[in-house]
Short mmCIF file of C-alpha atoms in Angstrom, two decimals:
data_model
loop_
_atom_site.label_atom_id
_atom_site.label_comp_id
_atom_site.label_asym_id
_atom_site.label_seq_id
_atom_site.Cartn_x
_atom_site.Cartn_y
_atom_site.Cartn_z
CA MET A 21 -51.66 351.39 -219.54
CA ALA A 22 -48.67 353.46 -220.60
CA ASP A 23 -47.24 350.65 -222.71
CA ARG A 24 -50.55 350.09 -224.48
CA ARG A 25 -50.86 353.79 -225.22
CA HIS A 26 -47.33 353.86 -226.68
CA ARG A 27 -48.39 351.13 -229.11
CA ASP A 28 -51.65 352.77 -230.09
CA PRO A 29 -51.47 353.45 -233.86
CA GLN A 30 -53.87 356.38 -233.37
CA GLN A 31 -51.59 358.16 -230.84
CA ALA A 32 -50.49 361.67 -231.74
CA LEU A 33 -46.94 361.85 -233.04
CA ARG A 34 -44.39 363.07 -230.54
CA ARG A 35 -41.17 361.70 -232.04
CA ALA A 36 -39.24 362.09 -235.25
CA VAL A 37 -36.08 360.83 -236.92
CA ILE A 38 -34.06 363.05 -239.24
CA LEU A 39 -31.59 361.21 -241.43
CA ALA A 40 -28.43 363.19 -242.14
CA GLU A 41 -26.09 360.21 -242.24
CA GLU A 42 -24.60 360.96 -245.64
CA PHE A 43 -23.94 364.64 -245.06
CA ARG A 44 -21.64 366.83 -243.08
CA LEU A 45 -23.10 369.97 -241.50
CA GLY A 46 -21.43 373.18 -242.50
CA PRO A 47 -19.31 374.11 -245.54
CA ARG A 48 -18.65 371.55 -248.21
CA PRO A 49 -15.29 369.83 -247.55
CA PRO A 50 -12.75 369.85 -250.37
CA ARG A 51 -11.91 366.68 -252.22
CA ALA A 52 -8.50 365.18 -251.56
CA ASP A 53 -8.09 364.68 -255.31
CA PRO A 54 -10.36 366.88 -257.52
CA ASP A 55 -9.75 364.56 -260.49
CA ASP A 56 -10.89 361.44 -258.62
CA PRO A 57 -14.11 362.25 -256.69
CA ALA A 58 -15.16 359.69 -254.09
CA GLY A 59 -18.68 358.35 -254.31
CA GLU A 60 -20.64 355.13 -254.55
CA ASP A 61 -17.78 353.51 -256.50
CA ALA A 62 -15.06 354.51 -254.03
CA PRO A 63 -12.58 351.76 -253.21
CA PRO A 64 -13.25 349.69 -250.09
CA GLY A 65 -12.33 351.55 -246.94
CA ARG A 66 -12.59 354.97 -248.56
CA GLU A 67 -15.32 357.15 -247.17
CA PRO A 68 -17.91 358.27 -249.75
CA PHE A 69 -17.82 361.98 -250.48
CA ARG A 70 -20.43 363.87 -248.48
CA PRO A 71 -21.43 367.39 -249.45
CA GLY A 72 -21.96 370.03 -246.76
CA LEU A 73 -25.46 370.54 -245.42
CA ASP A 74 -26.32 374.01 -244.12
CA PRO A 75 -27.07 373.78 -240.36
CA ASP A 76 -29.67 376.53 -240.81
CA ASP A 77 -31.66 374.23 -243.06
CA VAL A 78 -31.72 371.52 -240.39
CA ARG A 79 -32.56 374.11 -237.74
CA ALA A 80 -35.51 375.34 -239.82
CA GLN A 81 -36.78 371.76 -240.23
CA ILE A 82 -36.54 371.18 -236.48
CA ALA A 83 -38.46 374.42 -235.83
CA VAL A 84 -41.31 373.23 -238.05
CA LEU A 85 -41.41 369.88 -236.25
CA ALA A 86 -41.64 371.71 -232.94
CA GLU A 87 -44.64 373.65 -234.25
CA LEU A 88 -46.26 370.33 -235.21
CA GLY A 89 -46.00 369.02 -231.66
CA ILE A 90 -42.87 366.86 -232.02
CA ARG A 91 -41.08 366.73 -228.70
CA GLU A 92 -38.26 364.23 -229.31
CA ILE A 93 -35.98 364.17 -232.38
CA CYS A 94 -33.26 361.67 -233.15
CA LEU A 95 -30.77 363.09 -235.63
CA VAL A 96 -28.69 360.37 -237.33
CA HIS A 97 -25.58 362.13 -238.59
CA ALA A 98 -22.09 361.54 -239.96
CA PRO A 99 -19.18 361.23 -237.53
CA GLY A 100 -17.08 364.24 -236.65
CA GLU A 101 -19.81 366.81 -236.02
CA PRO A 102 -18.93 369.12 -233.08
CA GLU A 103 -21.32 368.91 -230.11
CA ASP A 104 -21.74 372.67 -229.89
CA LEU A 105 -22.95 372.78 -233.50
CA LEU A 106 -25.49 369.99 -232.89
CA ALA A 107 -26.74 371.81 -229.78
CA ARG A 108 -27.39 374.98 -231.79
CA LEU A 109 -29.72 373.13 -234.18
CA VAL A 110 -32.60 373.39 -231.69
CA PRO A 111 -34.26 376.83 -231.61
CA ALA A 112 -34.05 378.41 -228.15
CA ASP A 113 -37.81 378.67 -227.77
CA ALA A 114 -38.55 375.08 -228.95
CA GLU A 115 -39.76 372.60 -226.36
CA ILE A 116 -37.94 369.75 -227.99
CA ARG A 117 -35.12 367.34 -227.15
CA LEU A 118 -32.54 366.49 -229.80
CA THR A 119 -30.68 363.19 -229.48
CA PRO A 120 -27.77 362.92 -231.95
CA VAL A 121 -26.76 359.44 -233.05
CA VAL A 122 -23.62 358.80 -235.14
CA GLU A 123 -23.74 356.59 -238.24
CA GLU A 124 -20.09 355.59 -238.45
CA GLN A 125 -20.31 354.53 -242.13
CA PRO A 126 -23.24 355.06 -244.52
CA LYS A 127 -24.72 351.66 -245.34
CA GLY A 128 -28.18 352.70 -246.48
CA THR A 129 -31.21 354.42 -245.05
CA ALA A 130 -32.55 351.34 -243.25
CA HIS A 131 -29.16 350.83 -241.58
CA ALA A 132 -29.16 354.48 -240.45
CA LEU A 133 -32.73 354.21 -239.17
CA ALA A 134 -31.78 351.22 -237.05
CA ALA A 135 -29.41 353.50 -235.16
CA ALA A 136 -32.46 355.47 -233.91
CA ALA A 137 -34.39 352.46 -232.63
CA GLU A 138 -33.33 352.78 -228.99
CA THR A 139 -34.12 356.50 -228.87
CA ILE A 140 -37.53 356.19 -230.57
CA GLY A 141 -38.75 353.08 -228.76
CA PRO A 142 -42.20 351.59 -229.49
CA GLU A 143 -44.02 354.81 -230.48
CA ARG A 144 -45.00 355.81 -233.97
CA PHE A 145 -42.62 358.36 -235.41
CA LEU A 146 -42.07 360.72 -238.33
CA LEU A 147 -39.10 360.11 -240.62
CA LEU A 148 -37.60 362.92 -242.73
CA ASP A 149 -34.59 363.39 -244.96
CA ALA A 150 -32.38 366.16 -243.58
CA ALA A 151 -31.51 367.40 -247.04
CA THR A 152 -35.12 368.06 -248.05
CA GLY A 153 -37.26 371.01 -247.04
CA TYR A 154 -40.87 369.81 -246.84
CA PRO A 155 -43.95 372.05 -246.87
CA ARG A 156 -45.34 372.57 -243.37
CA GLU A 157 -48.93 371.86 -244.52
CA ALA A 158 -47.87 368.50 -245.96
CA LEU A 159 -46.16 367.45 -242.73
CA LEU A 160 -49.25 368.54 -240.82
CA ALA A 161 -51.41 366.24 -242.96
CA LEU A 162 -48.93 363.37 -242.57
CA ARG A 163 -48.97 363.81 -238.79
CA GLU A 164 -52.69 363.09 -238.74
CA VAL A 165 -52.40 359.73 -240.49
CA PRO A 166 -53.37 356.77 -238.28
CA GLY A 167 -50.77 354.03 -238.32
CA ALA A 168 -48.14 354.32 -241.03
CA GLY A 169 -48.13 356.61 -244.04
CA VAL A 170 -46.12 358.47 -246.68
CA LEU A 171 -46.30 361.82 -248.49
CA GLY A 172 -47.03 361.26 -252.18
CA PHE A 173 -45.99 364.30 -254.19
CA ASP A 174 -47.64 365.32 -257.44
CA ARG A 175 -45.00 365.09 -260.17
CA ALA A 176 -46.15 368.14 -262.10
CA ALA A 177 -46.13 370.29 -258.94
CA LEU A 178 -42.66 369.06 -258.07
CA ALA A 179 -41.38 369.91 -261.53
CA GLU A 180 -42.85 373.40 -261.32
CA ARG A 181 -42.13 374.38 -257.71
CA SER A 182 -38.96 372.49 -256.69
CA ASN A 183 -35.21 372.73 -257.35
CA LEU A 184 -35.11 369.08 -258.45
CA PRO A 185 -33.33 368.61 -261.78
CA GLU A 186 -35.42 366.76 -264.32
CA GLU A 187 -33.15 363.72 -264.35
CA VAL A 188 -33.35 363.42 -260.54
CA LEU A 189 -37.11 363.73 -260.52
CA ARG A 190 -37.27 361.16 -263.29
CA GLY A 191 -35.49 358.59 -261.09
CA ALA A 192 -37.41 359.40 -257.87
CA PRO A 193 -39.36 356.52 -256.29
CA VAL A 194 -42.90 356.21 -257.68
CA ILE A 195 -45.87 355.18 -255.51
CA ALA A 196 -48.44 352.68 -256.59
CA ALA A 197 -51.65 353.22 -254.56
CA ASP A 198 -55.17 351.89 -254.76
CA SER A 199 -58.39 353.90 -255.06
CA SER A 200 -58.45 354.42 -251.28
CA TRP A 201 -54.96 355.92 -251.31
CA GLN A 202 -53.41 352.89 -249.64
CA LEU A 203 -49.84 352.06 -250.60
CA ARG A 204 -49.44 348.95 -252.75
CA ASN A 205 -45.86 349.36 -253.90
CA VAL A 206 -43.06 351.90 -254.24
CA ILE A 207 -40.74 351.59 -257.21
CA GLU A 208 -37.21 353.00 -257.30
CA ASN A 209 -35.72 354.26 -260.60
CA PRO A 210 -38.86 353.45 -262.58
CA ASP A 211 -38.39 352.52 -266.22
CA GLY A 212 -40.58 353.40 -269.18
CA ASP A 213 -42.82 350.37 -268.73
CA THR A 214 -43.47 351.32 -265.10
CA PHE A 215 -44.44 354.87 -266.07
CA ALA A 216 -46.73 353.51 -268.76
CA CYS A 217 -48.39 351.17 -266.29
CA LEU A 218 -48.82 353.61 -263.42
CA GLY A 219 -49.44 356.72 -265.48
CA PRO A 220 -47.98 360.23 -265.22
CA GLU A 221 -50.16 361.06 -262.21
CA ALA A 222 -48.58 358.42 -259.98
CA PRO A 223 -47.26 360.22 -256.87
CA VAL A 224 -43.60 360.47 -255.95
CA ALA A 225 -42.03 359.48 -252.59
CA LEU A 226 -39.36 361.86 -251.27
CA GLY A 227 -38.46 360.40 -247.91
CA ALA A 228 -41.28 361.69 -245.62
CA TRP A 229 -42.89 358.82 -243.74
CA VAL A 230 -44.78 357.93 -240.60
CA PHE A 231 -43.74 354.55 -239.26
CA THR A 232 -44.74 352.20 -236.53
CA ALA A 233 -42.01 350.40 -234.60
CA SER A 234 -42.47 347.42 -236.94
CA VAL A 235 -40.12 349.09 -239.43
CA PHE A 236 -37.16 348.49 -237.12
CA GLU A 237 -37.73 344.73 -237.08
CA ALA A 238 -38.49 344.65 -240.83
CA SER A 239 -35.19 346.41 -241.50
CA THR A 240 -33.34 343.45 -240.00
CA ARG A 241 -34.94 341.04 -242.51
CA ILE A 242 -34.16 342.74 -245.79
CA GLU A 243 -31.35 341.90 -248.16
CA PRO A 244 -28.74 344.44 -249.35
CA SER A 245 -29.62 346.28 -252.56
CA VAL A 246 -27.58 345.91 -255.75
CA ARG A 247 -25.38 348.69 -254.35
CA GLY A 248 -24.81 346.70 -251.18
CA ARG A 249 -26.95 349.00 -249.05
CA PHE A 250 -29.90 348.39 -246.72
CA GLU A 251 -32.74 350.64 -247.83
CA ILE A 252 -35.92 351.76 -246.10
CA LEU A 253 -37.98 351.20 -249.25
CA ASP A 254 -37.18 347.48 -249.12
CA ALA A 255 -38.42 347.35 -245.52
CA VAL A 256 -41.57 349.21 -246.56
CA ARG A 257 -42.24 346.71 -249.37
CA LEU A 258 -41.79 343.85 -246.90
CA LEU A 259 -44.30 345.38 -244.47
CA VAL A 260 -46.85 346.04 -247.24
CA CYS A 261 -46.52 342.42 -248.42
CA GLU A 262 -47.12 341.28 -244.85
CA GLY A 263 -50.30 343.33 -244.60
CA GLU A 264 -49.38 346.53 -242.75
CA PRO A 265 -51.42 349.43 -244.15
CA PHE A 266 -49.68 352.60 -245.33
CA ALA A 267 -51.81 355.65 -246.11
CA VAL A 268 -50.63 357.78 -249.02
CA VAL A 269 -51.14 361.51 -248.37
CA PRO A 270 -51.39 363.31 -251.73
CA VAL A 271 -49.46 366.58 -251.92
CA LYS A 272 -49.48 369.20 -254.66
CA ALA A 273 -46.45 371.25 -253.60
CA GLY A 274 -42.74 371.56 -254.20
CA VAL A 275 -39.71 370.87 -252.05
CA GLN A 276 -36.22 372.33 -251.76
CA VAL A 277 -33.50 369.68 -251.77
CA HIS A 278 -30.52 371.31 -250.11
CA ASP A 279 -27.71 368.99 -251.17
CA LEU A 280 -28.69 369.45 -254.81
CA ALA A 281 -28.46 373.19 -254.33
CA VAL A 282 -24.92 372.71 -252.99
CA GLU A 283 -24.08 370.49 -255.97
CA GLY A 284 -25.27 373.26 -258.28
CA LEU A 285 -22.70 375.60 -256.73
CA GLU A 286 -19.81 373.16 -257.18
CA ASP A 287 -18.53 374.55 -260.46
CA ALA A 288 -18.53 378.11 -259.19
CA GLU A 289 -16.75 377.14 -256.03
CA ASP A 290 -14.12 375.19 -257.94
CA ALA A 291 -13.57 378.12 -260.27
CA SER A 292 -13.09 380.48 -257.32
CA GLU A 293 -10.61 378.04 -255.73
CA ALA A 294 -8.60 377.89 -258.96
CA GLU A 295 -8.24 381.69 -258.99
CA LEU A 296 -6.65 381.81 -255.55
CA SER A 297 -2.89 381.90 -255.22
CA PRO A 298 -1.24 379.09 -253.17
CA ALA A 299 -0.67 381.52 -250.29
CA ASP A 300 -4.36 382.35 -250.12
CA ARG A 301 -5.57 378.75 -250.03
#
């Protein structure tokens, strides 16, 4: 009976995965060469540059999940994080277990998610991006979705209430849903024709999903993207094509994307560094 209950798509969510595989917790590390930043185009063997992610932001996200009834969290993170720091991410009064899993090299969100498969097992689970602060009410609504689902954010509300730069919001994945708010497609980096077809009211996906265990298997059957990465959105499109329903939960709210906030401070930090004498550095 226990196994059947674990596979029940109506079962209340108890588990979550937080993806922090492309970030380091704590202060932003300096570049080895300020004139040659590492990134997606870094030479083979060179680790992509990862901005710092405030541990307090992750801790706050975990606290919200505890309030929503999540009892098991798998945190997929970059290598090198100290165990004592990871342990402090769970609030003392939270009845929750945190299982950290290392993603040795970032190869895409689907690749990172696969690292959590053993911890999560056959139950449905919530997936969140560690760098994004989601509204509690939106996560509460997503938790109640039977089967799989995704938060679909209203573009106008995001533009008004978030710290997303316009160019980032412009390239965010767009959701195509039917009249019953069932997912039909999700389009990355939509062009002008896509916007014209879907309309300005098409919701935006920002990495908050509920998945069944089928996503783990689907992630093994996708091809690398043009950037050579294995992405969750490709696994989602595969599952939709094969008939798995995904409910779209409409949300009129903003988010706070923490890594972008760090990026916005980069110039000020670099200027302060330049003003220091060699002895002070």
